[in-house]
Coordinates of C-alpha atoms in Angstrom, one line a residue:
Chain A
M1 CA 123.1 99.8 66.7
P2 CA 119.6 98.8 67.8
L3 CA 119.3 96.3 70.6
K4 CA 118.6 92.7 69.6
E5 CA 115.8 92.2 72.1
K6 CA 114.2 93.5 75.2
V7 CA 115.7 92.2 78.4
G8 CA 113.3 90.7 80.8
V9 CA 113.0 88.0 83.5
F10 CA 114.5 85.1 81.5
E11 CA 117.6 86.9 80.2
S12 CA 118.0 88.4 83.7
Y13 CA 118.0 84.9 85.2
D14 CA 120.7 83.8 82.7
R15 CA 122.8 86.8 83.6
A16 CA 122.3 85.9 87.3
R17 CA 124.1 82.6 86.6
S18 CA 127.0 84.1 84.5
G19 CA 127.7 87.6 85.8
P20 CA 130.7 88.7 87.9
R21 CA 131.0 87.2 91.4
V22 CA 130.9 89.6 94.4
D23 CA 130.9 88.9 98.1
E24 CA 127.4 89.7 99.6
K25 CA 128.8 91.5 102.6
E26 CA 131.0 93.7 100.3
W27 CA 127.9 94.5 98.2
D28 CA 125.8 95.5 101.3
R29 CA 128.4 97.3 103.4
K30 CA 130.8 98.8 100.9
I31 CA 129.6 98.9 97.2
T32 CA 126.0 100.2 97.9
F33 CA 127.0 102.9 100.3
Q34 CA 130.1 104.0 98.4
T35 CA 128.3 104.2 95.0
A36 CA 125.3 106.1 96.5
N37 CA 127.6 108.5 98.3
K38 CA 129.8 109.0 95.2
L39 CA 126.7 109.7 93.0
K40 CA 125.3 112.1 95.6
E41 CA 128.5 114.2 95.3
K42 CA 128.8 113.8 91.5
Y43 CA 125.3 115.1 90.9
K44 CA 125.4 117.7 93.7
L45 CA 122.3 116.4 95.5
K46 CA 121.4 118.2 98.7
F47 CA 117.7 118.3 99.7
D48 CA 115.9 121.0 101.8
R49 CA 114.1 119.3 104.7
S50 CA 111.1 121.6 104.4
V51 CA 110.6 120.5 100.7
I52 CA 108.9 117.1 100.5
I53 CA 108.1 117.3 96.7
P54 CA 110.9 119.0 94.7
T55 CA 110.2 121.8 92.2
D56 CA 113.8 122.4 90.9
T57 CA 113.6 120.6 87.6
D58 CA 117.4 120.6 87.1
M59 CA 117.9 118.9 90.5
I60 CA 115.0 116.4 89.7
D61 CA 116.8 115.5 86.4
R62 CA 120.1 115.1 88.2
L63 CA 118.5 112.7 90.7
Y64 CA 117.1 110.6 87.8
Q65 CA 120.5 110.5 86.2
A66 CA 122.1 109.4 89.5
G67 CA 119.6 106.6 89.9
L68 CA 120.1 105.4 86.3
E69 CA 123.8 105.5 86.7
M70 CA 123.7 103.6 90.0
L71 CA 121.7 100.8 88.3
V72 CA 124.0 100.6 85.3
E73 CA 127.2 100.8 87.4
M74 CA 126.2 98.4 90.1
G75 CA 123.6 96.1 88.5
I76 CA 121.5 93.8 90.7
Y77 CA 123.0 91.2 93.1
C78 CA 121.6 87.7 93.0
M79 CA 121.8 86.3 96.5
D80 CA 121.5 82.6 95.4
T81 CA 124.3 82.7 92.8
G82 CA 126.5 85.4 94.4
R83 CA 126.7 87.0 91.0
V84 CA 125.8 90.5 89.7
I85 CA 123.3 90.9 86.9
K86 CA 124.6 93.7 84.7
Y87 CA 122.6 95.9 82.2
T88 CA 123.7 98.6 79.8
E89 CA 122.1 102.0 79.9
D90 CA 120.5 101.3 76.5
E91 CA 118.9 98.1 77.8
V92 CA 117.5 100.0 80.9
M93 CA 116.1 102.8 78.7
M94 CA 114.5 100.3 76.3
A95 CA 112.8 98.4 79.2
A96 CA 111.4 101.7 80.6
A97 CA 110.3 102.8 77.1
N98 CA 108.5 99.5 76.5
A99 CA 106.8 99.4 79.9
P100 CA 103.0 99.8 79.8
C101 CA 101.5 103.3 80.0
Q102 CA 98.3 101.8 81.3
V103 CA 96.9 98.5 82.6
T104 CA 93.3 97.5 83.5
L105 CA 93.0 96.2 87.0
G106 CA 89.9 94.0 87.6
E107 CA 87.0 93.1 85.5
G108 CA 83.6 94.4 84.2
R109 CA 82.1 97.4 85.9
D110 CA 84.5 97.1 88.8
A111 CA 87.6 97.4 86.5
R112 CA 89.9 100.4 87.0
Q113 CA 92.4 101.9 84.6
L114 CA 95.8 102.3 86.2
A115 CA 97.0 105.0 83.8
G116 CA 99.8 107.5 83.8
R117 CA 99.3 110.8 85.7
N118 CA 101.6 113.7 86.3
F119 CA 102.4 115.6 89.5
D120 CA 99.9 118.4 88.6
D121 CA 97.2 116.1 87.4
P122 CA 93.7 117.2 88.7
H123 CA 92.7 113.5 89.0
P124 CA 93.9 111.7 92.1
P125 CA 95.7 108.3 92.0
L126 CA 93.8 105.1 92.4
C127 CA 93.2 104.0 96.0
Q128 CA 94.2 100.4 96.7
G129 CA 92.7 99.8 100.2
G130 CA 93.4 97.0 102.6
P131 CA 95.6 95.9 105.5
T132 CA 98.7 95.8 103.3
G133 CA 100.2 92.6 104.6
A134 CA 99.3 93.2 108.2
P135 CA 98.1 90.2 110.2
V136 CA 94.3 89.6 110.4
S137 CA 92.4 87.0 112.5
E138 CA 90.8 84.2 110.6
N139 CA 87.3 84.8 112.0
I140 CA 87.1 88.4 110.8
F141 CA 89.1 88.2 107.6
I142 CA 86.2 88.4 105.2
A143 CA 84.4 91.1 107.3
M144 CA 87.5 93.3 107.4
H145 CA 88.1 93.1 103.7
E146 CA 84.4 93.7 102.9
A147 CA 84.7 96.9 104.9
Y148 CA 87.3 98.1 102.4
A149 CA 85.4 96.8 99.4
Q150 CA 82.3 98.7 100.4
E151 CA 84.2 102.1 100.5
P152 CA 83.1 104.0 97.3
L153 CA 86.6 105.6 96.9
V154 CA 88.5 102.3 97.2
D155 CA 89.3 101.1 93.7
T156 CA 91.2 97.8 94.4
I157 CA 92.1 95.7 97.4
V158 CA 95.5 95.1 99.0
N159 CA 95.2 92.1 101.2
G160 CA 96.0 91.3 104.8
V161 CA 97.7 88.1 105.9
L162 CA 95.8 85.3 107.8
S163 CA 97.3 84.9 111.2
T164 CA 96.1 81.3 111.3
I165 CA 94.6 78.8 108.9
N166 CA 92.1 76.3 110.4
G167 CA 93.7 77.3 113.7
R168 CA 97.2 76.4 112.5
E169 CA 100.2 78.7 112.1
P170 CA 100.9 79.3 108.4
K171 CA 104.6 78.8 108.9
P172 CA 106.7 80.0 105.9
G173 CA 107.6 77.2 103.5
S174 CA 105.0 74.8 105.0
P175 CA 101.9 73.3 103.4
W176 CA 99.9 75.5 105.8
E177 CA 101.4 78.6 104.2
I178 CA 100.0 77.5 100.8
A179 CA 96.6 76.7 102.4
A180 CA 96.6 80.2 104.0
V181 CA 97.5 82.0 100.8
K182 CA 94.8 80.1 98.8
A183 CA 92.2 80.8 101.5
E184 CA 93.2 84.5 101.5
V185 CA 92.4 84.8 97.8
S186 CA 89.0 83.0 98.1
M187 CA 88.0 85.0 101.2
I188 CA 88.8 88.3 99.6
R189 CA 86.9 87.3 96.5
M190 CA 84.0 86.5 98.8
A191 CA 84.3 89.9 100.6
M192 CA 84.3 91.7 97.2
A193 CA 81.2 89.8 96.1
R194 CA 79.4 90.5 99.4
A195 CA 80.1 94.2 98.8
G196 CA 78.6 94.0 95.3
R197 CA 81.9 94.5 93.6
P198 CA 82.9 91.0 92.4
G199 CA 85.1 92.3 89.6
M200 CA 87.4 94.3 91.8
A201 CA 91.1 93.6 91.4
M202 CA 93.3 92.5 94.3
Chain B
M1 CA 93.9 84.9 91.2
R2 CA 92.8 86.4 87.9
P3 CA 95.2 87.7 85.2
S4 CA 93.8 91.2 85.9
D5 CA 94.9 91.1 89.6
S6 CA 98.3 92.5 90.4
H7 CA 100.7 89.5 90.9
E8 CA 103.3 90.6 93.4
V9 CA 107.1 89.9 93.2
S10 CA 109.5 91.4 95.8
Q11 CA 112.9 92.8 95.1
L12 CA 115.3 92.7 98.0
N13 CA 117.3 95.5 99.9
E14 CA 119.2 97.1 98.3
L15 CA 119.4 96.3 94.6
K16 CA 119.2 92.5 95.2
I17 CA 117.1 89.6 94.1
D18 CA 116.8 85.9 94.6
I19 CA 116.2 83.0 92.2
N20 CA 112.7 82.3 93.6
A21 CA 111.6 85.8 92.3
F22 CA 112.6 84.8 88.8
T23 CA 110.9 81.5 89.0
F24 CA 107.4 82.7 89.9
T25 CA 107.7 85.8 87.7
A26 CA 108.3 83.4 84.8
H27 CA 105.0 81.8 85.7
Y28 CA 103.2 85.2 85.9
K29 CA 104.7 86.2 82.6
I30 CA 103.7 83.1 80.7
A31 CA 100.2 83.1 82.2
G32 CA 99.8 86.7 80.9
N33 CA 99.2 88.1 84.4
I34 CA 99.7 91.7 85.5
I35 CA 102.9 91.9 87.4
M36 CA 103.7 94.3 90.3
G37 CA 107.3 94.6 91.5
E38 CA 107.6 95.6 95.2
Q39 CA 110.5 97.0 97.1
M40 CA 110.9 99.2 100.2
P41 CA 114.2 101.1 100.3
I42 CA 115.4 101.5 103.8
L43 CA 116.2 105.1 104.9
G44 CA 119.2 104.8 107.2
G45 CA 120.0 101.3 105.8
W46 CA 122.8 100.2 103.5
A47 CA 122.6 103.3 101.3
G48 CA 122.6 105.9 104.0
G49 CA 120.6 109.2 104.3
I50 CA 117.9 110.9 102.4
E51 CA 119.7 111.7 99.2
E52 CA 121.5 108.4 98.9
T53 CA 118.3 106.4 99.6
S54 CA 116.5 108.5 96.9
I55 CA 119.2 107.5 94.4
V56 CA 118.6 103.9 95.4
D57 CA 114.9 104.3 95.1
V58 CA 115.2 105.6 91.5
A59 CA 117.6 102.8 90.6
T60 CA 115.5 100.0 92.2
S61 CA 112.2 101.3 90.6
L62 CA 113.9 101.3 87.2
A63 CA 115.3 97.9 87.9
A64 CA 111.9 96.3 88.4
F65 CA 111.0 97.0 84.7
I66 CA 114.1 95.2 83.3
L67 CA 114.8 92.6 86.0
L68 CA 111.3 91.3 86.3
D69 CA 109.5 92.9 83.4
V70 CA 106.8 94.3 85.7
D71 CA 103.7 96.3 84.7
W72 CA 103.9 98.6 87.7
H73 CA 106.2 99.2 90.6
L74 CA 105.1 99.5 94.3
D75 CA 107.5 101.6 96.3
G76 CA 107.6 102.1 100.0
P77 CA 110.7 104.0 101.4
I78 CA 110.7 103.1 105.1
H79 CA 112.5 104.6 108.2
V80 CA 115.0 102.2 109.7
R81 CA 114.3 103.5 113.3
W82 CA 110.6 104.2 113.3
G83 CA 109.5 101.4 110.9
N84 CA 107.1 103.7 109.1
T85 CA 106.7 105.3 105.7
T86 CA 105.2 108.5 107.0
A87 CA 108.2 110.2 108.8
R88 CA 109.5 113.3 107.0
E89 CA 112.6 111.5 105.7
P90 CA 110.9 108.6 103.9
L91 CA 108.3 111.0 102.5
M92 CA 111.1 113.1 101.1
V93 CA 112.6 110.0 99.5
A94 CA 109.3 109.0 98.0
G95 CA 108.5 112.6 96.8
H96 CA 111.9 113.2 95.2
A97 CA 112.3 109.7 93.6
C98 CA 108.8 109.8 92.2
R99 CA 109.2 113.3 90.7
A100 CA 112.5 112.1 89.1
L101 CA 110.8 109.1 87.5
D102 CA 107.6 111.0 86.7
R103 CA 109.5 113.7 84.8
N104 CA 111.8 111.3 82.9
T105 CA 109.6 108.2 82.2
H106 CA 106.0 107.1 81.9
L107 CA 106.4 104.2 84.4
L108 CA 103.3 103.3 86.5
L109 CA 104.3 103.9 90.2
G110 CA 102.6 103.2 93.5
N111 CA 103.5 103.6 97.2
Q112 CA 102.6 101.6 100.3
Y113 CA 101.6 102.9 103.6
Y114 CA 102.9 102.0 107.1
T115 CA 101.9 104.5 109.9
S116 CA 103.3 104.5 113.4
A117 CA 100.0 105.1 115.1
G118 CA 97.0 102.7 115.1
P119 CA 93.4 103.1 114.0
C120 CA 91.0 105.5 115.6
T121 CA 93.7 108.0 116.4
E122 CA 94.1 111.4 114.8
M123 CA 97.9 110.8 114.4
C124 CA 97.3 107.7 112.3
L125 CA 95.0 109.6 109.9
L126 CA 97.3 112.6 109.7
E127 CA 100.2 110.2 108.8
A128 CA 98.2 108.5 106.1
A129 CA 97.0 111.9 104.8
A130 CA 100.6 113.2 104.6
Q131 CA 101.7 110.3 102.5
A132 CA 98.6 110.4 100.2
I133 CA 99.3 114.1 99.6
T134 CA 103.0 113.4 98.9
D135 CA 102.1 110.6 96.4
T136 CA 99.4 112.7 94.7
G137 CA 101.6 115.8 94.4
S138 CA 104.6 113.9 93.1
G139 CA 102.8 112.1 90.3
R140 CA 102.2 108.5 91.5
E141 CA 99.4 106.5 89.9
I142 CA 98.3 104.4 92.9
M143 CA 98.3 104.4 96.7
S144 CA 98.3 101.1 98.6
G145 CA 97.3 101.1 102.2
C146 CA 97.2 101.3 105.0
A147 CA 99.2 99.0 107.3
S148 CA 98.4 101.0 110.4
A149 CA 100.3 100.5 113.7
K150 CA 103.4 99.6 111.4
G151 CA 101.5 96.7 110.0
V152 CA 102.5 94.3 112.8
A153 CA 99.7 94.3 115.4
L154 CA 96.9 91.7 114.9
D155 CA 93.7 93.3 113.5
Y156 CA 94.9 96.9 113.8
T157 CA 93.9 98.1 110.4
T158 CA 90.6 99.5 109.2
A159 CA 89.0 100.8 106.0
M160 CA 88.7 104.3 107.6
E161 CA 92.4 104.9 107.0
A162 CA 91.9 104.1 103.3
R163 CA 88.9 106.4 103.2
L164 CA 91.1 109.2 104.5
M165 CA 93.8 108.5 102.0
A166 CA 91.3 108.8 99.1
H167 CA 89.9 112.0 100.4
A168 CA 93.3 113.5 101.0
A169 CA 94.4 112.7 97.5
K170 CA 91.2 114.3 96.1
A171 CA 91.9 117.4 98.2
V172 CA 95.3 118.1 96.7
A173 CA 95.2 116.7 93.1
G174 CA 96.2 119.6 90.8
V175 CA 97.2 122.0 93.6
E176 CA 100.5 123.9 93.0
T177 CA 103.5 122.1 94.5
E178 CA 104.8 125.1 96.4
K179 CA 101.5 125.4 98.2
V180 CA 101.3 121.6 98.9
N181 CA 104.8 121.7 100.4
V182 CA 104.0 124.5 102.8
M183 CA 100.9 122.6 104.0
L184 CA 102.8 119.3 104.1
D185 CA 105.5 120.8 106.3
K186 CA 102.9 121.9 108.8
L187 CA 101.1 118.6 108.7
I188 CA 104.2 116.5 109.3
S189 CA 105.3 118.8 112.1
M190 CA 102.0 117.9 113.9
Y191 CA 102.9 114.2 114.4
E192 CA 106.6 113.7 113.8
T193 CA 107.6 114.3 117.5
N194 CA 105.4 111.3 118.6
F195 CA 107.2 108.4 116.9
K196 CA 108.9 107.2 120.1
K197 CA 105.5 106.4 121.7
P198 CA 102.8 106.5 119.0
P199 CA 99.2 105.7 120.2
K200 CA 98.4 102.1 119.4
G201 CA 94.7 102.9 118.8
K202 CA 92.0 100.3 118.6
S203 CA 91.4 97.1 116.8
F204 CA 89.1 96.5 113.8
Q205 CA 86.6 94.8 116.2
E206 CA 86.6 97.9 118.4
C207 CA 86.4 100.4 115.5
Y208 CA 83.6 98.7 113.6
N209 CA 80.3 96.9 114.3
V210 CA 81.5 93.6 112.8
S211 CA 78.0 92.5 111.8
T212 CA 76.8 95.7 110.1
L213 CA 80.3 96.8 109.0
T214 CA 79.7 100.4 110.1
P215 CA 82.4 102.4 111.8
S216 CA 82.0 103.4 115.4
D217 CA 80.7 106.9 116.4
E218 CA 84.1 107.4 118.2
Y219 CA 86.1 106.7 115.0
L220 CA 83.8 109.0 112.9
Q221 CA 84.4 111.8 115.4
V222 CA 88.2 111.2 115.2
F223 CA 87.9 111.2 111.4
D224 CA 86.1 114.6 111.5
K225 CA 88.7 116.0 113.9
A226 CA 91.5 115.0 111.5
I227 CA 89.7 116.6 108.6
K228 CA 89.2 119.8 110.5
T229 CA 92.8 119.9 111.5
M230 CA 93.9 119.6 107.9
Q231 CA 91.3 122.2 106.8
K232 CA 92.8 124.6 109.3
I233 CA 96.3 124.4 107.7
G234 CA 94.8 125.0 104.2
F235 CA 93.7 121.6 102.7
D236 CA 90.5 121.9 100.7
F237 CA 88.5 118.8 101.8
K238 CA 85.1 118.4 100.4
I239 CA 83.4 115.5 102.1

């Protein structure tokens, strides 16, 4: 029987409020480890430490099946409700099948296609350059991001985090955090514009 | 932000989420934004070792597309002791999980970079290169980095690390996996014994002329040295 509809964020939230209750410590310390260990044995997964990228396609498929089975068997734990969000295998497969094959990051001449590639593709992945969440001083924030934006092989920007905003600590959950996040976006946009790439994505 | 920017939402370790994630993802969804799910499975954490963490990595990557309806997923297997993504074990997790997903789905997958060493050190560049090579050779669509010096030191990241990532990816795209693995094994062996005391390197202000935004001669020499080191073990860099 075909599925009624694709599961997404709204249905997942509803399930987070109605799924089976589980103790968080049990989830972390028992269920996760035991399930991973059981599936490792079931699918006979043992990796060679000199092989970073596997070539044994049978083993690669067994790893995929183990991961899929883990998601369906365990589900996802919602910390705020103490309940488990459960999915069927068909629902997971449908979500994966309906996921985009390509998206456009950025605008105009600075836009980049994030498109599917395979392991043996002669074209390299996109390069998203930036401090990747590392702390950056307020007085050099624009300059540091401009240095990334001016690199010809950098396609999009991944931002750093302001260590201060107007000299204040952007404490999580405070108004200063919001001010810092808003400033980060406008300063990165300024850095891209200064590098002559105003349409870059972040 | 613009709809064509990647709007990030983080999953939690391992196979967990909170209500806040649903709330702002709903906003992203209704606004028609591109959504990027992010999660960094911990090697040596709740799941256990390399194989177990790889299983979790496949599960959590798949989960992003049903739980949060994301457009693409940003991975980042991280070593519980070293706090980096560039040690042999997290690279194995990333390489194996990505090949499993690449072969069985068309999902758009990325990986984020945390090196132990800091900017202006050869070790930092070799770490970033090893991960770029792993990501390229396992089929990922996007690399995101680099949080040098584990991403915790103030101003210890520079664009030179990203430049190296891009060149390393170009050097191995399309090369046979068996050949890539042999070179990767040699490359990782060159830095993996230094995680206890990695060189901190230099800050952005020390690596760049902050007015002209040009890298220092010292960093350019370190960059050249790293390229030559990788050429010696077989990587075909054309710079």
